[in-house]
Short mmCIF file of C-alpha atoms and ligand atoms in Angstrom, two decimals:
data_model
loop_
_atom_site.label_atom_id
_atom_site.label_comp_id
_atom_site.label_asym_id
_atom_site.label_seq_id
_atom_site.Cartn_x
_atom_site.Cartn_y
_atom_site.Cartn_z
CA MET A 87 0.05 0.30 0.33
CA GLY A 88 3.25 2.10 0.19
CA GLY A 89 3.18 2.48 -3.24
CA THR A 90 -0.22 3.61 -3.63
CA LEU A 91 0.73 6.68 -1.02
CA SER A 92 3.35 7.58 -3.16
CA ILE A 93 1.41 7.87 -5.49
CA LEU A 94 -2.08 10.18 -4.61
CA SER A 95 -1.28 13.29 -4.04
CA TYR A 96 -1.24 15.43 -1.01
CA ASP A 97 -4.53 17.27 -2.87
CA ALA A 98 -6.03 13.77 -3.11
CA ARG A 99 -5.56 12.70 0.94
CA MET A 100 -7.76 16.57 1.33
CA LEU A 101 -10.74 14.56 -0.30
CA THR A 102 -13.54 12.95 1.83
CA ARG A 103 -13.08 9.67 3.22
CA ARG A 104 -14.86 8.86 1.11
CA ALA A 105 -13.56 9.76 -2.57
CA PHE A 106 -10.25 9.24 -0.94
CA LEU A 107 -11.57 5.86 -0.96
CA HIS A 108 -12.76 5.90 -4.47
CA THR A 109 -9.94 7.24 -5.23
CA ALA A 110 -7.84 5.18 -3.70
CA VAL A 111 -9.24 2.26 -5.41
CA THR A 112 -10.05 3.30 -8.41
CA GLY A 113 -6.72 5.06 -9.74
CA GLY A 114 -4.02 5.10 -6.90
CA VAL A 115 -4.10 0.75 -6.73
CA ALA A 116 -4.62 0.34 -9.76
CA ALA A 117 -1.88 2.48 -11.26
CA ALA A 118 0.40 1.24 -8.74
CA ALA A 119 -0.31 -2.37 -10.32
CA THR A 120 -0.71 -1.84 -14.29
CA GLY A 121 1.42 1.29 -14.71
CA ARG A 122 -0.19 3.07 -18.10
CA SER A 123 -2.89 1.81 -19.42
CA SER A 124 -5.46 4.82 -19.30
CA SER A 125 -7.10 2.86 -16.67
CA ALA A 126 -4.59 3.08 -14.82
CA ALA A 127 -3.94 6.64 -14.92
CA GLU A 128 -4.61 9.06 -11.24
CA PHE A 129 -7.64 12.01 -12.60
CA ASP A 130 -9.81 10.51 -14.65
CA LEU A 131 -10.35 13.95 -17.06
CA VAL A 132 -7.39 16.84 -16.40
CA VAL A 133 -8.91 20.24 -17.82
CA LYS A 134 -5.04 21.13 -19.07
CA GLY A 135 -3.60 24.47 -18.83
CA GLY A 136 -6.86 27.09 -18.83
CA ARG A 137 -6.44 30.36 -16.85
CA VAL A 138 -8.20 28.87 -13.56
CA ILE A 139 -10.63 31.47 -12.45
CA ASP A 140 -11.80 30.31 -8.80
CA PRO A 141 -13.42 33.57 -7.40
CA SER A 142 -14.81 31.10 -4.00
CA ARG A 143 -11.74 30.21 -2.98
CA ARG A 144 -9.82 33.79 -4.45
CA PHE A 145 -7.95 31.85 -7.24
CA ASP A 146 -6.75 32.89 -10.39
CA ALA A 147 -3.91 30.96 -12.11
CA VAL A 148 -2.83 29.24 -15.11
CA ALA A 149 -3.73 25.59 -14.28
CA ASP A 150 -4.33 22.49 -14.01
CA VAL A 151 -7.89 20.80 -12.46
CA GLY A 152 -7.06 17.43 -11.82
CA ILE A 153 -10.77 15.07 -12.03
CA THR A 154 -11.55 11.54 -10.00
CA GLY A 155 -14.81 10.27 -9.48
CA GLY A 156 -16.64 12.98 -10.47
CA ARG A 157 -14.44 15.24 -8.09
CA ILE A 158 -12.69 18.11 -7.96
CA ALA A 159 -8.82 15.79 -6.83
CA ALA A 160 -6.73 18.58 -7.58
CA VAL A 161 -5.78 22.12 -8.50
CA ARG A 162 -1.76 22.18 -9.72
CA PRO A 163 0.26 24.43 -11.12
CA SER A 164 0.87 21.77 -14.15
CA ILE A 165 -0.16 18.00 -13.59
CA PRO A 166 0.70 15.28 -17.03
CA ALA A 167 -1.08 14.32 -19.52
CA SER A 168 0.48 11.14 -18.67
CA ALA A 169 -1.45 11.44 -15.70
CA ALA A 170 -4.41 11.63 -16.61
CA ALA A 171 -7.55 9.24 -19.04
CA GLU A 172 -8.63 11.69 -21.04
CA VAL A 173 -6.99 15.90 -21.13
CA LEU A 174 -8.95 18.77 -22.24
CA ASP A 175 -6.95 20.89 -23.30
CA ALA A 176 -7.89 24.99 -22.41
CA SER A 177 -4.97 26.49 -22.52
CA GLY A 178 -5.43 29.46 -24.12
CA ALA A 179 -8.67 30.05 -22.24
CA LEU A 180 -10.82 30.03 -18.45
CA VAL A 181 -11.78 27.66 -16.56
CA THR A 182 -14.27 28.57 -14.06
CA PRO A 183 -16.60 26.54 -11.51
CA GLY A 184 -19.25 25.29 -13.04
CA LEU A 185 -22.16 28.02 -13.91
CA ILE A 186 -24.77 28.32 -12.22
CA ASP A 187 -27.52 31.00 -13.80
CA VAL A 188 -30.89 31.32 -10.85
CA HIS A 189 -33.44 32.78 -13.25
CA THR A 190 -34.03 30.98 -16.59
CA HIS A 191 -37.55 29.12 -17.85
CA VAL A 192 -37.67 25.76 -18.74
CA ARG A 193 -40.30 25.26 -21.51
CA SER A 194 -39.44 22.27 -22.80
CA ALA A 195 -37.62 19.47 -21.76
CA GLU A 196 -34.61 20.09 -24.87
CA MET A 197 -33.99 23.80 -22.65
CA PRO A 198 -32.07 22.62 -20.54
CA SER A 199 -29.43 20.76 -22.35
CA ILE A 200 -29.22 23.91 -24.66
CA CYS A 201 -28.00 25.71 -21.62
CA LEU A 202 -25.89 23.45 -20.37
CA SER A 203 -24.10 23.23 -24.03
CA GLN A 204 -24.03 27.29 -22.99
CA GLY A 205 -21.73 26.20 -19.74
CA VAL A 206 -24.36 26.03 -17.34
CA THR A 207 -24.16 23.22 -15.14
CA SER A 208 -27.23 23.86 -12.75
CA LEU A 209 -29.53 26.21 -13.21
CA VAL A 210 -32.92 27.81 -12.27
CA ASP A 211 -36.51 27.68 -13.36
CA ALA A 212 -38.26 30.89 -11.67
CA GLY A 213 -41.84 30.56 -11.30
CA SER A 214 -42.42 29.30 -15.06
CA ARG A 215 -45.41 27.59 -14.05
CA GLY A 216 -47.45 26.93 -10.55
CA ALA A 217 -49.24 24.85 -8.42
CA ASP A 218 -50.90 23.19 -11.07
CA GLN A 219 -48.54 22.72 -13.68
CA ILE A 220 -46.17 22.26 -11.48
CA ASP A 221 -45.36 18.13 -12.54
CA SER A 222 -45.18 19.11 -15.80
CA VAL A 223 -41.88 21.35 -14.77
CA VAL A 224 -40.42 19.33 -11.87
CA ALA A 225 -40.72 16.31 -14.79
CA PHE A 226 -38.27 18.33 -17.02
CA ALA A 227 -35.96 18.78 -14.42
CA LYS A 228 -35.65 15.54 -13.93
CA GLN A 229 -34.82 14.07 -17.44
CA ALA A 230 -32.04 17.11 -17.32
CA PRO A 231 -28.75 16.35 -18.23
CA ASN A 232 -27.89 18.42 -15.65
CA ARG A 233 -28.41 20.72 -12.32
CA VAL A 234 -32.68 21.94 -12.75
CA ARG A 235 -33.90 23.32 -9.84
CA VAL A 236 -37.70 25.09 -9.78
CA LEU A 237 -39.55 28.29 -8.22
CA VAL A 238 -42.84 27.61 -8.02
CA ASN A 239 -44.36 30.70 -9.40
CA LEU A 240 -47.27 32.41 -6.56
CA SER A 241 -49.96 31.70 -9.15
CA ARG A 242 -50.92 28.10 -9.66
CA ALA A 243 -51.64 29.39 -13.03
CA GLY A 244 -48.00 29.83 -13.28
CA VAL A 245 -47.10 33.03 -16.26
CA ILE A 246 -49.79 33.22 -18.23
CA ASP A 247 -50.43 36.77 -20.29
CA GLU A 248 -53.42 38.41 -19.19
CA GLY A 249 -50.95 38.24 -15.53
CA ASP A 250 -50.06 36.03 -13.47
CA LEU A 251 -51.27 37.79 -10.56
CA MET A 252 -54.38 39.89 -11.96
CA ASP A 253 -57.48 37.56 -10.44
CA LEU A 254 -55.79 37.15 -7.12
CA SER A 255 -58.19 33.40 -5.98
CA ARG A 256 -55.12 32.25 -8.64
CA ALA A 257 -52.60 33.42 -5.21
CA ASP A 258 -53.33 29.74 -3.61
CA VAL A 259 -51.46 29.73 -0.34
CA ALA A 260 -52.43 26.38 0.49
CA LEU A 261 -51.85 25.07 -3.00
CA ALA A 262 -48.69 26.47 -3.78
CA ARG A 263 -47.10 24.54 -0.44
CA ASP A 264 -48.78 21.65 -1.53
CA ALA A 265 -47.12 21.97 -4.37
CA ILE A 266 -43.44 21.77 -2.83
CA LEU A 267 -44.36 19.61 -0.39
CA ARG A 268 -45.21 16.77 -2.94
CA HIS A 269 -41.40 18.42 -4.38
CA ARG A 270 -39.20 19.02 -2.11
CA ASP A 271 -36.04 17.42 -4.25
CA VAL A 272 -37.02 19.56 -7.23
CA VAL A 273 -38.93 22.95 -6.12
CA ILE A 274 -36.61 25.48 -4.28
CA GLY A 275 -38.73 28.60 -3.53
CA VAL A 276 -41.13 30.47 -4.80
CA LYS A 277 -41.32 33.27 -7.25
CA ALA A 278 -43.68 36.11 -7.25
CA ARG A 279 -44.45 38.97 -10.36
CA LEU A 280 -44.94 41.92 -9.09
CA SER A 281 -45.42 44.70 -12.33
CA ARG A 282 -48.51 46.28 -12.01
CA ASN A 283 -49.02 44.95 -15.81
CA VAL A 284 -48.33 40.99 -14.16
CA ALA A 285 -50.49 41.60 -10.49
CA GLY A 286 -52.44 45.02 -10.67
CA GLU A 287 -52.18 46.95 -7.52
CA GLN A 288 -52.59 44.34 -5.74
CA ASP A 289 -48.68 43.60 -5.26
CA LEU A 290 -48.20 43.68 -1.44
CA GLU A 291 -50.92 41.88 -0.90
CA ALA A 292 -49.56 39.15 -3.34
CA LEU A 293 -46.32 39.61 -1.69
CA ARG A 294 -47.46 38.83 2.28
CA ARG A 295 -49.22 35.93 0.30
CA ALA A 296 -45.46 34.83 -0.91
CA GLN A 297 -44.17 34.74 2.20
CA ALA A 298 -46.70 32.76 4.38
CA ILE A 299 -45.63 30.09 1.94
CA THR A 300 -42.03 30.39 2.48
CA ARG A 301 -41.71 31.99 6.08
CA PRO A 302 -42.88 28.13 7.47
CA LEU A 303 -40.67 26.20 4.82
CA GLY A 304 -37.91 28.37 5.55
CA LEU A 305 -37.37 29.07 1.30
CA PRO A 306 -36.72 32.11 -0.61
CA VAL A 307 -38.36 34.63 -1.94
CA MET A 308 -38.02 35.51 -5.40
CA ILE A 309 -40.20 39.45 -6.48
CA HIS A 310 -39.64 40.22 -10.15
CA VAL A 311 -39.88 43.92 -9.79
CA GLY A 312 -40.32 46.83 -12.82
CA GLN A 313 -42.65 49.51 -13.02
CA THR A 314 -44.55 47.97 -9.90
CA PHE A 315 -47.92 49.22 -8.11
CA SER A 316 -45.69 49.75 -4.66
CA THR A 317 -41.87 51.55 -4.17
CA ILE A 318 -39.36 48.74 -4.05
CA PRO A 319 -38.71 50.28 0.01
CA GLN A 320 -42.72 48.74 0.96
CA LEU A 321 -41.65 45.42 -1.32
CA LEU A 322 -38.48 44.88 0.52
CA ALA A 323 -41.13 45.88 4.23
CA LEU A 324 -41.65 42.14 3.07
CA LEU A 325 -38.55 40.73 2.40
CA LYS A 326 -37.00 37.54 4.68
CA PRO A 327 -33.32 37.73 4.65
CA GLY A 328 -32.15 35.37 1.87
CA ASP A 329 -35.20 36.13 -0.61
CA ILE A 330 -34.35 37.84 -3.73
CA VAL A 331 -34.96 41.06 -5.92
CA THR A 332 -34.44 39.60 -9.63
CA HIS A 333 -34.67 42.21 -12.51
CA MET A 334 -33.30 44.71 -9.99
CA TYR A 335 -32.14 47.39 -12.80
CA ALA A 336 -35.23 48.43 -14.06
CA PHE A 337 -36.44 51.61 -14.33
CA PRO A 338 -39.49 53.47 -13.72
CA PRO A 339 -41.95 53.87 -12.72
CA ASN A 340 -40.67 52.48 -9.59
CA THR A 341 -36.75 51.57 -9.11
CA ILE A 342 -33.48 51.16 -6.20
CA PHE A 343 -32.25 55.06 -7.31
CA ASP A 344 -32.72 57.93 -5.20
CA GLY A 345 -32.81 60.02 -8.77
CA LYS A 346 -29.11 61.95 -7.48
CA GLY A 347 -26.69 59.15 -7.93
CA GLY A 348 -27.09 56.72 -5.74
CA VAL A 349 -29.58 53.52 -4.57
CA LEU A 350 -31.92 54.28 -2.27
CA PRO A 351 -31.00 53.72 1.39
CA GLU A 352 -33.63 51.34 2.01
CA VAL A 353 -32.40 49.08 -0.95
CA MET A 354 -28.57 49.86 0.88
CA ALA A 355 -30.71 48.69 4.11
CA ALA A 356 -31.99 45.21 3.00
CA ARG A 357 -29.12 43.79 1.28
CA ARG A 358 -27.52 44.13 4.83
CA ARG A 359 -29.85 42.71 5.84
CA GLY A 360 -29.62 39.41 3.39
CA ILE A 361 -31.78 40.46 1.06
CA ARG A 362 -30.00 39.63 -1.95
CA PHE A 363 -30.07 41.41 -5.72
CA ASP A 364 -29.80 39.54 -9.20
CA VAL A 365 -30.04 41.05 -12.45
CA GLY A 366 -32.80 38.97 -14.91
CA ASN A 367 -31.57 39.97 -18.35
CA GLY A 368 -34.77 39.04 -20.01
CA ARG A 369 -35.57 41.12 -23.48
CA ILE A 370 -39.10 43.49 -21.68
CA GLY A 371 -38.91 45.83 -19.32
CA HIS A 372 -35.72 44.88 -17.18
CA PHE A 373 -32.76 46.97 -17.77
CA THR A 374 -31.71 49.85 -19.72
CA TRP A 375 -27.76 50.50 -20.79
CA ASP A 376 -28.68 53.91 -18.44
CA THR A 377 -29.60 51.78 -15.18
CA MET A 378 -27.61 49.47 -15.19
CA ALA A 379 -24.71 51.48 -15.76
CA ASP A 380 -26.07 53.56 -13.25
CA GLY A 381 -25.78 50.55 -10.77
CA VAL A 382 -22.22 49.86 -11.38
CA LYS A 383 -21.54 53.31 -10.94
CA ALA A 384 -22.64 53.43 -8.01
CA GLY A 385 -21.59 50.39 -6.72
CA PHE A 386 -24.19 48.89 -6.11
CA LEU A 387 -23.54 45.22 -7.66
CA PRO A 388 -25.95 42.16 -8.58
CA ASP A 389 -24.82 39.37 -6.49
CA THR A 390 -25.67 37.06 -8.95
CA ILE A 391 -26.36 38.24 -13.00
CA SER A 392 -28.67 35.62 -14.48
CA SER A 393 -30.66 35.18 -18.02
CA ASP A 394 -34.33 34.94 -17.28
CA TRP A 395 -33.53 32.53 -20.32
CA THR A 396 -36.44 31.80 -23.11
CA ASP A 397 -36.94 30.30 -26.58
CA ALA A 398 -37.35 34.12 -27.27
CA GLY A 399 -33.99 34.57 -25.03
CA ARG A 400 -32.04 33.19 -26.30
CA ALA A 401 -32.92 34.53 -30.42
CA GLU A 402 -31.57 38.07 -29.32
CA HIS A 403 -31.59 39.64 -26.38
CA VAL A 404 -30.13 37.13 -24.13
CA VAL A 405 -28.83 34.41 -27.00
CA ASP A 406 -26.66 32.13 -23.80
CA PHE A 407 -25.77 33.23 -20.69
CA PRO A 408 -21.67 33.72 -21.46
CA ASN A 409 -22.94 36.70 -23.62
CA VAL A 410 -25.37 38.21 -20.01
CA LEU A 411 -21.53 38.29 -18.23
CA SER A 412 -19.98 39.54 -20.89
CA LYS A 413 -22.43 42.67 -20.46
CA LEU A 414 -20.87 43.43 -17.54
CA LEU A 415 -17.34 43.08 -18.34
CA MET A 416 -18.24 46.12 -20.44
CA LEU A 417 -19.92 47.60 -17.91
CA GLY A 418 -16.29 47.67 -15.97
CA VAL A 419 -17.16 45.04 -13.43
CA PRO A 420 -13.83 42.61 -12.96
CA LEU A 421 -13.72 39.20 -14.99
CA PRO A 422 -13.11 37.38 -11.46
CA GLN A 423 -16.35 39.18 -9.49
CA VAL A 424 -17.96 39.03 -13.14
CA VAL A 425 -17.29 34.65 -12.45
CA ALA A 426 -18.25 35.13 -8.87
CA MET A 427 -22.16 36.65 -9.62
CA ALA A 428 -22.04 33.04 -11.81
CA THR A 429 -20.97 30.88 -9.52
CA SER A 430 -19.75 30.83 -5.48
CA ASN A 431 -22.72 34.15 -5.25
CA ALA A 432 -25.35 31.87 -6.98
CA ALA A 433 -24.52 28.52 -4.89
CA ALA A 434 -24.77 31.04 -2.14
CA MET A 435 -28.43 32.14 -2.66
CA PHE A 436 -29.98 28.73 -3.11
CA PRO A 437 -29.46 25.58 0.38
CA ALA A 438 -29.62 23.57 -2.44
CA PHE A 439 -26.43 24.39 -3.99
CA LYS A 440 -24.49 24.19 -0.95
CA GLY A 441 -20.90 22.65 -1.93
CA LEU A 442 -21.34 24.09 -5.66
CA GLY A 443 -19.64 26.95 -7.38
CA THR A 444 -15.96 25.94 -6.44
CA LEU A 445 -12.80 24.80 -8.43
CA ARG A 446 -12.52 23.61 -3.99
CA VAL A 447 -11.23 19.95 -3.73
CA GLY A 448 -13.72 17.54 -2.82
CA ALA A 449 -16.34 19.25 -4.62
CA PRO A 450 -19.10 17.88 -7.57
CA ALA A 451 -16.59 18.48 -10.68
CA ASP A 452 -19.53 20.61 -12.76
CA VAL A 453 -16.66 23.38 -14.36
CA THR A 454 -16.70 25.35 -17.34
CA VAL A 455 -14.52 26.55 -19.90
CA LEU A 456 -15.08 29.98 -21.67
CA GLU A 457 -13.62 31.55 -23.61
CA LEU A 458 -12.82 35.67 -23.65
CA ARG A 459 -12.31 36.96 -27.35
CA GLN A 460 -10.95 39.75 -28.13
CA GLY A 461 -13.34 42.35 -30.87
CA SER A 462 -16.05 44.26 -32.11
CA PHE A 463 -19.18 43.23 -30.39
CA GLU A 464 -22.70 44.40 -30.30
CA PHE A 465 -25.19 44.59 -26.67
CA ILE A 466 -28.54 45.31 -26.59
CA ASP A 467 -30.73 46.22 -23.86
CA ASN A 468 -34.62 45.86 -22.57
CA VAL A 469 -35.42 48.64 -25.66
CA GLY A 470 -33.33 48.36 -28.58
CA GLY A 471 -30.11 50.24 -27.18
CA LYS A 472 -27.00 48.90 -28.43
CA ARG A 473 -23.60 49.03 -26.91
CA THR A 474 -20.26 47.82 -28.52
CA GLY A 475 -17.93 46.16 -26.53
CA ARG A 476 -14.31 45.28 -26.72
CA GLN A 477 -15.00 41.60 -25.07
CA ARG A 478 -17.05 38.30 -25.09
CA LEU A 479 -17.29 35.09 -23.79
CA PHE A 480 -17.92 31.97 -25.20
CA PRO A 481 -18.88 28.66 -24.18
CA ARG A 482 -16.68 25.97 -25.22
CA ALA A 483 -16.93 22.96 -22.80
CA SER A 484 -18.88 22.23 -19.82
CA VAL A 485 -17.79 19.05 -17.47
CA MET A 486 -20.92 18.29 -14.92
CA GLY A 487 -19.89 15.77 -12.14
CA GLY A 488 -16.71 14.73 -13.45
CA LYS A 489 -17.81 14.03 -17.97
CA ARG A 490 -17.51 16.27 -20.80
CA VAL A 491 -20.58 17.37 -21.82
CA SER A 492 -19.76 19.17 -24.93
ZN1 ZN B 537 -38.41 35.53 -15.49
#
């Protein structure tokens, strides 16, 4: 067994005991016994030669990432290719924890795979369905190749054209609670869309009902703001720590801004008591270049970036998650901070994502390889405004649970 120990690296010894034993059995011992065959490799997969950006550890350097048994086994300056059963060449590219998109819409069985091919290893369906149709979105989640979790819409009817909450009898607390309890493994909170064209003048009462569902269960509410009837401070007053405001840079009426270049004191106070703020790119009503730039200039950065992905958004506006991330880069947010918004910060948003969003040894091996291309790239806001940036992130490869999947 002495030979086994010499093969196992220091990094591998930091694995959890279960992963360690897996390494010893499938990697170390086999290597000692059979030498060079590919099954004898120390690592199942090595992501080689990329710039590794792991904000969870404040790590930013060119390095190799070794993966064994579906978990991160080592991050080192260099791992020889001979130690790998399979090598994923990431030279010239960025290597990050698997991207997490906390606000998307899963309306087809194919959608999660499309997002996975765009580097998204975990995503949240934010209220596409209410209690009446929760089983359908849960079914999509369960057959997805990546990790899909769901927020149930406060309205039993889900997202509907006439406005989810125009008829407030649809905000049925008992039905929503039942939907969560039937799917605790997948449904991780409640989504309430509160814009005036969705909830009329009843946004505060709707939010009270969302809290009646989530408080006893200790789950978050994600509120969709922008052009609400009530002011943002009135809505924030009804949120509890861990709740999420999506479309944080929505334009008037009713914004997070104080009209003097800053952010309202109630908004700052909400962040201090643990309310999270998310971008939610989408297509209509959610941000303009001016509001997003004002937020960045005021130092009120997002906790998370999200795409608000839909089929329509894929064709324009959103395109893919790396494209949305690139918009913050264009506005001057440093790359590691942008990566944090799509990895470590996003993982911290939901207890269901605990342990994700990191390349720490022992973590699930979800890894995204991105290219940061230089050039001239056009980006669009929600009112058709176009801006040209000098760099854009593109997806190159995704690793899910230690397996290369795109
Ligand atoms: Zn949405």
